[in-house]
Coordinates of C-alpha atoms in Angstrom, one line a residue:
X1 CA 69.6 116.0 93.4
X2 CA 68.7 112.3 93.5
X3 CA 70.8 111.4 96.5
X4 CA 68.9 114.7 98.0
X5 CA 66.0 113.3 97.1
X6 CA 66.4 109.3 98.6
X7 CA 67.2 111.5 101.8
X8 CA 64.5 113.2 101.9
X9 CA 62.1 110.2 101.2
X10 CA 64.0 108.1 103.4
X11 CA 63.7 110.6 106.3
X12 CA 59.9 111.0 105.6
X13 CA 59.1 107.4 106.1
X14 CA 61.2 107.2 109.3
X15 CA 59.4 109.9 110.7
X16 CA 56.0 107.6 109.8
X17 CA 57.6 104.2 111.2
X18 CA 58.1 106.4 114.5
X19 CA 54.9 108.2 114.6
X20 CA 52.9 104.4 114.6
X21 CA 51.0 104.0 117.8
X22 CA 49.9 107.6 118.9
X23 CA 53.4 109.0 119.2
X24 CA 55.9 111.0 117.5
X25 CA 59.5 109.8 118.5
X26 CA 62.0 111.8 116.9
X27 CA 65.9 112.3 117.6
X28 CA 67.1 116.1 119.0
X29 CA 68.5 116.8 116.1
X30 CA 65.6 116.5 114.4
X31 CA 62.8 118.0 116.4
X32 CA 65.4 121.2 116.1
X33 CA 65.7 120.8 112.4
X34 CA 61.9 120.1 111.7
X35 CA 60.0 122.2 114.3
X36 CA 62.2 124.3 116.8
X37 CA 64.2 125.9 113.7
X38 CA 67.9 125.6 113.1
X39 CA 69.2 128.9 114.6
X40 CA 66.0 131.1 115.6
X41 CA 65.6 133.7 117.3
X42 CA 65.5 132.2 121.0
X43 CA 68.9 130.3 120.2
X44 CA 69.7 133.7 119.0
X45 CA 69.5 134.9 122.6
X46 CA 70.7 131.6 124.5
X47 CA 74.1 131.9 122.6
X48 CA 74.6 135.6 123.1
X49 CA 73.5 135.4 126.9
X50 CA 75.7 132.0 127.2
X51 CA 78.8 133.8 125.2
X52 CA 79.1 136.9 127.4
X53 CA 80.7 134.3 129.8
X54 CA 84.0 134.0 127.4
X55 CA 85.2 137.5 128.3
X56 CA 85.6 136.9 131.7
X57 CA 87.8 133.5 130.4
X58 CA 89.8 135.9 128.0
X59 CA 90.7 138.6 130.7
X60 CA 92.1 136.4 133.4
X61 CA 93.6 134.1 130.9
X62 CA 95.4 137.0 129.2
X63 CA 95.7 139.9 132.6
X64 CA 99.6 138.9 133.0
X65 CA 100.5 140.4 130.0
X66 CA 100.1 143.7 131.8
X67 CA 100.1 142.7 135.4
X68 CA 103.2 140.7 135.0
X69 CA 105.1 142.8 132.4
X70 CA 108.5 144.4 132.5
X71 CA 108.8 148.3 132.7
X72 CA 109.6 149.7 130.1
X73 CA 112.2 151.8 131.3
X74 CA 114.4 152.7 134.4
X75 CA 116.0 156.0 135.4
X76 CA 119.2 156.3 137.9
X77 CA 118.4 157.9 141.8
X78 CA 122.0 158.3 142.5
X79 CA 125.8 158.8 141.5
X80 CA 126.5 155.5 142.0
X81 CA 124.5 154.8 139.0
X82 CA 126.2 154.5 135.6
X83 CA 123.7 156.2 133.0
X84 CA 126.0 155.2 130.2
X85 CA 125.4 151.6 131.1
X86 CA 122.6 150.2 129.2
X87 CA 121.6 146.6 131.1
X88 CA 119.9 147.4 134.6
X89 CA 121.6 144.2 135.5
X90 CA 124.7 146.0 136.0
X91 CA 123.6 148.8 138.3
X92 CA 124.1 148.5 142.3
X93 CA 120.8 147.7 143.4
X94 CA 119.3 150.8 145.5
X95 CA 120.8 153.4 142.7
X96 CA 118.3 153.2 140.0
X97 CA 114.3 152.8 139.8
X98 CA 111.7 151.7 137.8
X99 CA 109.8 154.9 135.3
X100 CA 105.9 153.8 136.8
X101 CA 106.9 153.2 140.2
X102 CA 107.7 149.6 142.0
X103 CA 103.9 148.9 141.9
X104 CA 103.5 149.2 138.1
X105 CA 103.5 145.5 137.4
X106 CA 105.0 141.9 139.7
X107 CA 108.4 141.7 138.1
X108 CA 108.4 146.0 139.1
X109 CA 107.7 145.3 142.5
X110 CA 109.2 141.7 143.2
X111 CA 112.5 142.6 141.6
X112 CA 112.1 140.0 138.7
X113 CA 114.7 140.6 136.8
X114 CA 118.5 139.7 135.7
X115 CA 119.0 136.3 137.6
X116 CA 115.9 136.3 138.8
X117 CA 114.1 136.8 135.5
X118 CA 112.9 133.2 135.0
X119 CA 110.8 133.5 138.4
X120 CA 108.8 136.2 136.5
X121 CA 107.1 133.4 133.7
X122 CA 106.4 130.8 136.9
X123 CA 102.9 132.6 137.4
X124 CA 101.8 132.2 134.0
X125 CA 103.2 128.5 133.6
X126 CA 100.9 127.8 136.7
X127 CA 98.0 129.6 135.4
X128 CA 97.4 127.3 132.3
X129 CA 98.7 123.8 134.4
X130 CA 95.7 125.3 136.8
X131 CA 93.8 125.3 133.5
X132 CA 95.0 121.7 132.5
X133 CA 93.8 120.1 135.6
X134 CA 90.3 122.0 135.8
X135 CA 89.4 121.0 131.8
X136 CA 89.6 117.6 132.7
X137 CA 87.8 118.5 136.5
X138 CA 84.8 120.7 134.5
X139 CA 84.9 118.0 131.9
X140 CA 84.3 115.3 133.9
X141 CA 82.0 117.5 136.1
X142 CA 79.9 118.9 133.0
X143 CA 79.0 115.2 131.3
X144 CA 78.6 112.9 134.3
X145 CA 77.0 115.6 137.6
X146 CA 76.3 118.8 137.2
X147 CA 75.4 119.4 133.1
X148 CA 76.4 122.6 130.8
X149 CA 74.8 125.5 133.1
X150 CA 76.1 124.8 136.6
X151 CA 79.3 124.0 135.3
X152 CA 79.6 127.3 133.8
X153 CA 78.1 129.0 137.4
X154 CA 80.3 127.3 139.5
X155 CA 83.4 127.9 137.3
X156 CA 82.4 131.8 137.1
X157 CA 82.2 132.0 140.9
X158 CA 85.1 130.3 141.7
X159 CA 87.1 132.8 138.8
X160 CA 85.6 135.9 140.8
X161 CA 86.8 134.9 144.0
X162 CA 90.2 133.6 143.4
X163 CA 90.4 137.0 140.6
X164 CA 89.8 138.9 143.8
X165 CA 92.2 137.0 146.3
X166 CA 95.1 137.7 143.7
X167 CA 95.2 140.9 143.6
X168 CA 96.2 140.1 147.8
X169 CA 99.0 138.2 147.2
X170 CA 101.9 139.4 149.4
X171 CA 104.8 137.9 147.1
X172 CA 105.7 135.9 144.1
X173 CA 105.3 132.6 145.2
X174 CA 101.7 133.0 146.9
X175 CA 101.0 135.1 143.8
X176 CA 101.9 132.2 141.5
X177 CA 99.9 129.6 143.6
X178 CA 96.6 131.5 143.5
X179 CA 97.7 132.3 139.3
X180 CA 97.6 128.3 139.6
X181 CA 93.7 128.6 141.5
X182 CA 92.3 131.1 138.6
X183 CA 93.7 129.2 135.8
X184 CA 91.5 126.5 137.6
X185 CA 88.8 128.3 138.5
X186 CA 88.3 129.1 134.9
X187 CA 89.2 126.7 132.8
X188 CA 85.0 125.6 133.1
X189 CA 83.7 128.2 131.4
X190 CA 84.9 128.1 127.8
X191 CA 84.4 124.4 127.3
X192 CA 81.2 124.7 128.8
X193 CA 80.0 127.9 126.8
X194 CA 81.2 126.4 123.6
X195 CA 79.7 122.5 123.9
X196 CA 76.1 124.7 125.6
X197 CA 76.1 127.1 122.8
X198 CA 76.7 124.2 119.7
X199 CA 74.3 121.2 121.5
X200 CA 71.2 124.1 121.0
X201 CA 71.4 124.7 117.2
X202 CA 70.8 123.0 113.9
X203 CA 73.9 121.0 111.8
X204 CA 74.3 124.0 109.4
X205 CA 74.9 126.5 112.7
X206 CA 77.1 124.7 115.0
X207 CA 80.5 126.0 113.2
X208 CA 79.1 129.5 113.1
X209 CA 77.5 129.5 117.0
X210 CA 80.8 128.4 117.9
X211 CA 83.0 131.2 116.4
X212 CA 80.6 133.6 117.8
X213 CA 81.8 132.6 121.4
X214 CA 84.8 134.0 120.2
X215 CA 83.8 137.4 119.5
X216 CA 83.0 137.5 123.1
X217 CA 86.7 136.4 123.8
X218 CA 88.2 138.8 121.8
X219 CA 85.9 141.1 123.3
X220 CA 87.9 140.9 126.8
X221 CA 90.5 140.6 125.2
X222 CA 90.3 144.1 124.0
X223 CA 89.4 145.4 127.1
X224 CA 92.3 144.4 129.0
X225 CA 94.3 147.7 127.7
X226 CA 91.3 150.0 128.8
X227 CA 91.1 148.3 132.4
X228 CA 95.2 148.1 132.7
X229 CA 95.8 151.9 131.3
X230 CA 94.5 153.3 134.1
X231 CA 95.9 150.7 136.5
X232 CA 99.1 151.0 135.5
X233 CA 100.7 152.5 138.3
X234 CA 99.0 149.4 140.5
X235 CA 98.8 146.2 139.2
X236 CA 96.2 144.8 141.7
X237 CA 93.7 147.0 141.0
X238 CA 93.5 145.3 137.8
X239 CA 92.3 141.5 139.1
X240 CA 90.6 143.6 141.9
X241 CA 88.3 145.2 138.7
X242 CA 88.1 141.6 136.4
X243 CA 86.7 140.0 140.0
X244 CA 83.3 141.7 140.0
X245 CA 81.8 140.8 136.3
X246 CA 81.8 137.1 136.4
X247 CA 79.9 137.0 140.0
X248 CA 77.4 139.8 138.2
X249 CA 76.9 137.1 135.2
X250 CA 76.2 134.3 138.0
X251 CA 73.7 136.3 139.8
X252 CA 72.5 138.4 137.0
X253 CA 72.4 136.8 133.7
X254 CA 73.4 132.4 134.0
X255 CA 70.0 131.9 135.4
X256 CA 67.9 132.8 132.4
X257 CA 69.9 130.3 130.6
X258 CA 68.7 127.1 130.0
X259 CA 70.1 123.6 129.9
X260 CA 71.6 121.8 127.1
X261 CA 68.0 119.3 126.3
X262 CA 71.2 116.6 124.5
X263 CA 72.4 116.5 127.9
X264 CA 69.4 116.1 129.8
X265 CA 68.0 113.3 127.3
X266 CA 71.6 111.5 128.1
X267 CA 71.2 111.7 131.8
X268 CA 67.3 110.4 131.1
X269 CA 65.5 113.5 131.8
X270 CA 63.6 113.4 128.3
X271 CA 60.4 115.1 129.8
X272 CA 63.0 118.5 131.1
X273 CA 64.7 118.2 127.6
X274 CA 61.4 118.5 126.0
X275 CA 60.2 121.8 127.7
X276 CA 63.4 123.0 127.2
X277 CA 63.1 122.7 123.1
X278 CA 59.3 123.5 123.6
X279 CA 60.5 127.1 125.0
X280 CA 62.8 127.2 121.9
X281 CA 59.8 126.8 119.7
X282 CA 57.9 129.0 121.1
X283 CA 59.8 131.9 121.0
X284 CA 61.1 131.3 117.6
X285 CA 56.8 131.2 116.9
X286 CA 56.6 127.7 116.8
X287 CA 55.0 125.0 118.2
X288 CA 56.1 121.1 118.7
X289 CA 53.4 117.9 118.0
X290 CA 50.7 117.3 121.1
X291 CA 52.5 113.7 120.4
X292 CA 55.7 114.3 120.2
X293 CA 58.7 112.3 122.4
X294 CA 62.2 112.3 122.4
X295 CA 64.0 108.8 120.8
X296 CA 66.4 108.5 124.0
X297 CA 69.6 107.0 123.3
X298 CA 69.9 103.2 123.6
X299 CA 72.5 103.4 126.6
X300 CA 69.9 106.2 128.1
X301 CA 67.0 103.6 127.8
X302 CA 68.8 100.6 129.4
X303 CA 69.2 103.2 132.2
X304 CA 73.3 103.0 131.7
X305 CA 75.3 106.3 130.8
X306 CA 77.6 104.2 128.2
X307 CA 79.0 101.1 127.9
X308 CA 81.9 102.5 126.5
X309 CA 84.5 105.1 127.2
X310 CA 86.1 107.2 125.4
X311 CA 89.8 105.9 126.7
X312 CA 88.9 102.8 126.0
X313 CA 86.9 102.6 122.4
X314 CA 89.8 102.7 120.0
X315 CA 88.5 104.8 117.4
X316 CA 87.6 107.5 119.9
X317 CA 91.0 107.4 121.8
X318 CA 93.1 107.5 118.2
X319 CA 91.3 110.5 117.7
X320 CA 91.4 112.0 121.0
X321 CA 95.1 112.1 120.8
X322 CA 95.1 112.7 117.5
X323 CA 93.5 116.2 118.7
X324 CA 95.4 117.1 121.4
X325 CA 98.8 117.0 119.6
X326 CA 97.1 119.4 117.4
X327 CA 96.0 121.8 120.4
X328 CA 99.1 121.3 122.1
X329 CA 101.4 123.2 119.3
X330 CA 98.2 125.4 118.0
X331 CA 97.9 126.2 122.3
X332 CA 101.6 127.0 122.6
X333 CA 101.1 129.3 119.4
X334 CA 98.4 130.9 120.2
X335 CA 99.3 132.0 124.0
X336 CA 102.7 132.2 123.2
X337 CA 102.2 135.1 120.4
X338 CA 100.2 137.0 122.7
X339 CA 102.5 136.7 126.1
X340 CA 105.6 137.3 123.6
X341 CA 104.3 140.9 122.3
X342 CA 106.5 142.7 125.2
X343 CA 109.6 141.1 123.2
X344 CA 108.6 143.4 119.5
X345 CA 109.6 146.7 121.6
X346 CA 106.3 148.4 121.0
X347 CA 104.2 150.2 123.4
X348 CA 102.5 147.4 125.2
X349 CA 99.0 148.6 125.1
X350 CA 99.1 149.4 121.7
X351 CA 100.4 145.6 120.0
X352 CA 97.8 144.1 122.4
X353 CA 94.9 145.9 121.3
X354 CA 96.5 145.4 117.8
X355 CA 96.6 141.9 118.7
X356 CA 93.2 142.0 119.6
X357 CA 91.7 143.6 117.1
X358 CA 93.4 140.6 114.6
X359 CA 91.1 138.1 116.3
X360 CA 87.5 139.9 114.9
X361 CA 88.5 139.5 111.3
X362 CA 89.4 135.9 112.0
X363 CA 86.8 135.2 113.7
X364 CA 84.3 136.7 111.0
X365 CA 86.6 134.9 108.3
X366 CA 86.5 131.6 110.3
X367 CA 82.8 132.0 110.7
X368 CA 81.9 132.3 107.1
X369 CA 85.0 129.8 106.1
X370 CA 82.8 127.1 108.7
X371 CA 79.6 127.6 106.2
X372 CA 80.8 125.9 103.3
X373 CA 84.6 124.7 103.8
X374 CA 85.8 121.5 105.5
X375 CA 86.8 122.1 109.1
X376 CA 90.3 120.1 108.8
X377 CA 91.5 121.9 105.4
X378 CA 90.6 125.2 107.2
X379 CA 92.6 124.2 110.1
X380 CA 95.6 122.9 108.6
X381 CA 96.2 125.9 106.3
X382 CA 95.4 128.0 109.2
X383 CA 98.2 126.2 111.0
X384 CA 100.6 126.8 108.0
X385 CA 100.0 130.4 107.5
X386 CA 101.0 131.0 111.3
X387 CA 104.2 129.1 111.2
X388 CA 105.2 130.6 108.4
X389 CA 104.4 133.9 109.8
X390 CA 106.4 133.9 112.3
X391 CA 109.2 131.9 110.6
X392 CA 109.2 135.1 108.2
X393 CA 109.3 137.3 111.6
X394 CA 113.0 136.4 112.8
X395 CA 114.1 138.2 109.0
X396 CA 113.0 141.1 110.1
X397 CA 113.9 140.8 113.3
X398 CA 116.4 143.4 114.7
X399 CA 117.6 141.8 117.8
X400 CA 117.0 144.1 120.2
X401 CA 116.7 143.3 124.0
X402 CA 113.5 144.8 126.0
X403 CA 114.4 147.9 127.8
X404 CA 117.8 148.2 125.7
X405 CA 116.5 151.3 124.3
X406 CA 116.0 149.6 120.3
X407 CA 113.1 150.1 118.6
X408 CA 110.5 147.4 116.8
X409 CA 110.0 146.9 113.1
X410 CA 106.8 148.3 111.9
X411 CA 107.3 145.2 109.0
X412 CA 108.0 142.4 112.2
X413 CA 105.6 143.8 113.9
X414 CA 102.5 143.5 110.6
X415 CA 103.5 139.8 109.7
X416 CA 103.2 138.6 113.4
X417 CA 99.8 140.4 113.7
X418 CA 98.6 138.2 110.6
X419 CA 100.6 135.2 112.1
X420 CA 98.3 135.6 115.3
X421 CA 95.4 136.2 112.8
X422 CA 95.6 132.6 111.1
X423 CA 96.8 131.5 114.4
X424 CA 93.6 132.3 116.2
X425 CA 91.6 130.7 113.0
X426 CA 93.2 127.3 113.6
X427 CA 92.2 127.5 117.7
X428 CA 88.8 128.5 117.1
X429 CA 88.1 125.9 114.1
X430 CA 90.0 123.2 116.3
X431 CA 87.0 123.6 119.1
X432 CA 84.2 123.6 116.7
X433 CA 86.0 120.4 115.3
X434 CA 86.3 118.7 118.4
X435 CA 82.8 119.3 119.3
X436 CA 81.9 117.7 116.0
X437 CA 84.3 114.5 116.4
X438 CA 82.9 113.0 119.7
X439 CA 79.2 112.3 120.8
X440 CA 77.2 113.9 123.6
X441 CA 78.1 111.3 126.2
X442 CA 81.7 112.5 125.7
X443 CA 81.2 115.3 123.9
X444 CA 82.1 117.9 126.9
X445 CA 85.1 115.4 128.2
X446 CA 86.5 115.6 124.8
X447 CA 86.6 119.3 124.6
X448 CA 88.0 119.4 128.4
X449 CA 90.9 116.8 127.0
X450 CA 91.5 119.5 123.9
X451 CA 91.4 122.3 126.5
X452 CA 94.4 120.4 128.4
X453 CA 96.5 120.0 125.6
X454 CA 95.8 123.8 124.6
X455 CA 96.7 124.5 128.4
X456 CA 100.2 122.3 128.2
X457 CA 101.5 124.1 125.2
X458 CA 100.4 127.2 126.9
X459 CA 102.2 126.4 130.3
X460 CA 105.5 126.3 128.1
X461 CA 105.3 129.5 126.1
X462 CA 105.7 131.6 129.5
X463 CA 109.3 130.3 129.5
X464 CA 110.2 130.9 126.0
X465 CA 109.1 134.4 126.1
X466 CA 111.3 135.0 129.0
X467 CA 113.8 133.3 126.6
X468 CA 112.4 135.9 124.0
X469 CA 113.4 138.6 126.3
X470 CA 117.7 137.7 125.3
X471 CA 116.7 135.9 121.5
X472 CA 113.6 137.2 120.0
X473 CA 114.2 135.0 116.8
X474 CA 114.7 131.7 118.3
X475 CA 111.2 132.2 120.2
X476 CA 109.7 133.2 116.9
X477 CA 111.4 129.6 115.1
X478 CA 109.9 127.8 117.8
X479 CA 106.6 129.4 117.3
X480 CA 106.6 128.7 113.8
X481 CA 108.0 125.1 113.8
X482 CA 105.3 123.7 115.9
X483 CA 102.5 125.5 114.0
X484 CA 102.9 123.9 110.9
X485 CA 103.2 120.7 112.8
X486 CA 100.0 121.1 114.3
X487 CA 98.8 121.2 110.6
X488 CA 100.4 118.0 109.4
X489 CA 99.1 115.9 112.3
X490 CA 95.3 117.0 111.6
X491 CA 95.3 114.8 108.1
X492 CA 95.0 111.8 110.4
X493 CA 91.4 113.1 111.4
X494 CA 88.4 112.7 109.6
X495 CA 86.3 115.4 107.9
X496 CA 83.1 116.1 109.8
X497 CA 81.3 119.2 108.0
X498 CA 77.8 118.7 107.9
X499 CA 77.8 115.1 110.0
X500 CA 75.1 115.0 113.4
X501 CA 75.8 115.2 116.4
X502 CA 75.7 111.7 117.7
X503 CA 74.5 111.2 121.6
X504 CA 76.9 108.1 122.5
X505 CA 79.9 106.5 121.4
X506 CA 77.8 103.1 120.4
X507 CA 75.9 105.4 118.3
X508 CA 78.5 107.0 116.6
X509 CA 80.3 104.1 116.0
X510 CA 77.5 102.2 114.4
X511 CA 76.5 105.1 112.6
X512 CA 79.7 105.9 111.1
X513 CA 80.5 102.2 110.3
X514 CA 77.5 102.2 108.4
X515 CA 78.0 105.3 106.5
X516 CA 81.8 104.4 105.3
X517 CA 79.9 100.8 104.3
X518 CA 77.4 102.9 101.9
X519 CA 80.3 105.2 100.3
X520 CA 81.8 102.3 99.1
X521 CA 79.0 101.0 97.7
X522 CA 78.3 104.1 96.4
X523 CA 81.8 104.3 94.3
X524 CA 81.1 100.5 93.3
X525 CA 78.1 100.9 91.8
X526 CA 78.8 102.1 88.4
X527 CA 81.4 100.1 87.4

C-alpha cells in the first residue's frame, strides 16, 4: 500500500511539473489511463473491427491441410490391379483411382505420392518461407512508411488476389510458387492486427486485447472444414471462396479503423495522434483537457526516428534472439501439429475442427492466465505441457501408415488435442510478450522478427509430416523435443507483466536501467 501510495503521489506531481505554462503534456499511456479509459467501449470496437482480419490469416495459413491432403482411399479400375495389395505404390499406374476423384485435393490430381511424395510438403514449406520474408517486409514497412492500418490493407489485398490466382495454378511447381506469394501476401496482417490492437489500450488490457485476436484466428480456423466439405471434390474452389473476404474487409470494414496514435506520435504527427485518442474519449463518454499535448518522444522531438537500432543496441538484439529461438520450436510445434493430423488416421474434417475447437479454451484460459500471471512462467509451462504431450503420443501410437486401412487411437488422438491446446497457449502468450519486450520505434519490427522465426520452424514441419506419413512416432518425438526447448530458452528473458509500453529503445533503456537501480535499493534498504 505505501509503495502504491509514493506512486500515486509521485505521478500526481508529474502531471503538475508538466501542466506549468498553460499546457498539459502527458505520455500516451497516460492520457489512455487517465482520460480515454483503459479498454472502453470504442477500443472495444477498434479491436473487434481490427481482429476480424486474423481469419483471413488463419484460412490461407492453414487451407493445405485439405487442399493438399492425401485421399483417403483408392479403389482398383482394372484386373491388372491387385486388391489384396495394400500400398498404392505397388499398383501399375492406370489400374487404380483415387475414392473423390483426381480433383479432390493437389497430391489427387498431381500424382504426389510413393517417390514422388516429398514434392507434396514443397507448397507448404514455401508458404511460411513466403511468410518469413514478408514479416520482416511488413515489419519494416509497418514502423518506418506506411503505419499499422495500410499495412494491414495492403497485406489483405495482396492475400485476396494471390488466394484467387492459386486456385489457377496449372501444376505443382507454379502451385508451389504462388503458395510462396500468399504466405507473403499475408504474413502483414497478424503482426499488424496484433501490435494495432495492443498500442490502443491501457497496461492492464494489452495481454487480454491480444488473445482476443486469436479468437478471430481460431475462428477461420474452424471454418476451413465447412468451406472444404463441400469443395471436396475440387480443391480450387476452395482458395477461389477464401479470395473474396479479405478484399470485402479492405473495402468494407479497414477504413473505419483508425491509426495506432503511438505510431503517429513516433513519426511526429502528435496533432493526428491526438484526434485519434480524442475520438476514443468521446465515444467511451469522455472528454480530454482544452490544454492537453502529447510528451513526444526525445528521438521524435530532435526530428530523428532513433538513434539506435534494434540490431545494433545489445540488450535489444540479446533479446531479439533470445525470442526467436523460442518461436522457432513453439512455430514448428504449433504448425506442425496441425499439418500432421492427416497422420492419426481420423476423418480429416473431424480432427481439424477438433483441433480447432482446442484453440477457444486456450485462448479464454490464456486470456484470463494474462490478467494476473507472469507472461514467461505461462509460456514456459505452456511449452512443457505440449512436449510432453506429444512425447506421451508415440505410446499410444499404433503405427499405422495413411491409407493402410488401420485405424487411430481415440487415447492418441485426446492427448494430442491437449498437446495442441498448451501448444497454442505458448504461441499466443509469445506475441503478447514480444509486444511487451521492445518499444514502439521497434515494436512492430520486433514482432515481424518473431513472426520469421515462427515462419522457419513452420517451413520445416511440412517435411516431417510427410516423414509422419511412414513414422508417426518419430514426428511426434520431434514435436515434443523442441517444445520443451522452446520453454527452457524463455528463462533468459525478462518478466514484463504490468511494465509500459516504451516509445524508443533510448527510452526503454534508460527507463529500465533506472528501475533495476531502484529494486536494489529497494532490497538494501532494510538491512
Amino acid at each position: 500500500m505505501e509503495e502504491e501510495t509514493l506512486e500515486l503521489v509521485m505521478k500526481s506531481s508529474s502531471v503538475l511539473e508538466k501542466g506549468r505554462g498553460g499546457k498539459l503534456e502527458l505520455t500516451v499511456d497516460e492520457v489512455v489511463e487517465d482520460y480515454v479509459g483503459s479498454f472502453g467501449f470504442s477500443q472495444l470496437v477498434h479491436v473487434f473491427l481490427v481482429s476480424l482480419a486474423w481469419i483471413f490469416d488463419s484460412q490461407n495459413t492453414l487451407v493445405t491441410i485439405f487442399s493438399d491432403a492425401q485421399p483417403a482411399s483408392w479403389k482398383c479400375t482394372s484386373n491388372a490391379c491387385t486388391g489384396d495389395a495394400r500400398d498404392v505404390c505397388r499398383q501399375v499406374p492406370g489400374t487404380w483411382e483415387w475414392v473423390g476423384g483426381n480433383t479432390s485435393s493437389t497430391i489427387a490430381e498431381w500424382g504426389l505420392v510413393c517417390d514422388r511424395k516429398f514434392l507434396a510438403a514443397v507448397p507448404a514449406c514455401l508458404f511460411f518461407l513466403g511468410s518469413l520474408f514478408g514479416s520482416a517486409f511488413y515489419g519494416w514497412l509497418a514502423d518506418s512508411h506506411l503505419g499499422r492500418k495500410r499495412a494491414v490493407l495492403l497485406s489483405c489485398l495482396l492475400t485476396s488476389m494471390t488466394g484467387f490466382v492459386t486456385s489457377l495454378a496449372p501444376n505443382i511447381w507454379v502451385y508451389a510458387l504462388l503458395r510462396f506469394a500468399n504466405g507473403f501476401a499475408r504474413s502483414g496482417i497478424g503482426i499488424c492486427c496484433l501490435v494495432l490492437s495492443t498500442e490502443a489500450v491501457g497496461r492492464k488490457w494489452r495481454g487480454q486485447v491480444g488473445q482476443y485476436g486469436f479468437f478471430f484466428f481460431t475462428a477461420g480456423f474452424l471454418s476451413l472444414p465447412l468451406i472444404a466439405y463441400p469443395t471436396r471434390t475440387y480443391w480450387r474452389n476452395i482458395y477461389k471462396i477464401m479470395s473474396l473476404p479479405p478484399l470485402l474487409y479492405s473495402l468494407l470494414i479497414l477504413p473505419l479503423v483508425s491509426e495506432s496514435p503511438r505510431w503517429l506520435l513516433v513519426k511526429g504527427r502528435s496533432k493526428e495522434a491526438l484526434d485519434v485518442l480524442r475520438r476514443y474519449a468521446r465515444l467511451n463518454g469522455k472528454t480530454l483537457p482544452p490544454n492537453l499535448c502529447l510528451a513526444e518522444p526525445s528521438a521524435a522531438k530532435t526530428g530523428a526516428v532513433t538513434k539506435m537500432n534494434l540490431w545494433t543496441t545489445t540488450w535489444a538484439a540479446k533479446r531479439m534472439v533470445t525470442v526467436m529461438i523460442a518461436g522457432f520450436g513453439i512455430g514448428f510445434v504449433y504448425y506442425g501439429v496441425q499439418l500432421n493430423v492427416e497422420n492419426l488416421n481420423f476423418n480429416l474434417y473431424f480432427t481439424v475442427a477438433l483441433n480447432a475447437m482446442m484453440e477457444i479454451p486456450a485462448v479464454f484460459i490464456g486470456s484470463v492466465l494474462l490478467s494476473f500471471t507472469n507472461r514467461r512462467l505461462l509460456f514456459s509451462q505452456s511449452a512443457y505441457i505440449a512436449g510432453l504431450s506429444c512425447i506421451i503420443c508415440i505410446i499410444f501410437s499404433r503405427g499405422g501408415r495413411k491409407g493402410d486401412g488401420s485405424k487411430g487411437s481415440w487415447p492418441q488422438l485426446t492427448i494430442e488435442a491437449l498437446g495442441f491446446m498448451a501448444a497454442s497457449t505458448a504461441f499466443d502468450v509469445l506475441y503478447i510478450y514480444c509486444v511487451e519486450l521492445f518499444p514502439t520505434n521497434v515494436r512492430n519490427f520486433a514482432v515481424s522478427m518473431l513472426r520469421q522465426a515462427l515462419m522457419l520452424g513452420a517451413s520445416i514441419a511440412p517435411l516431417l509430416v510427410a516423414l509422419g506419413r511412414l513414422s508417426p512416432s518419430l514426428s511426434f518425438l520431434i514435436f515434443g523435443v523442441l517444445s520443451i526447448f522452446s520453454g527452457v530458452v524463455s528463462f533468459w528473458l525478462p518478466e514484463t507483466k504490468n511494465s509500459p509500453l516504451y516509445e524508443t529503445l533510448e527510452q526503454q533503456e534508460e527507463e529500465e536501467k533506472y528501475n533495476s537501480v531502484s529494486k536494489e535499493a529497494t532490497i538494501e534498504l532494510p538491512k
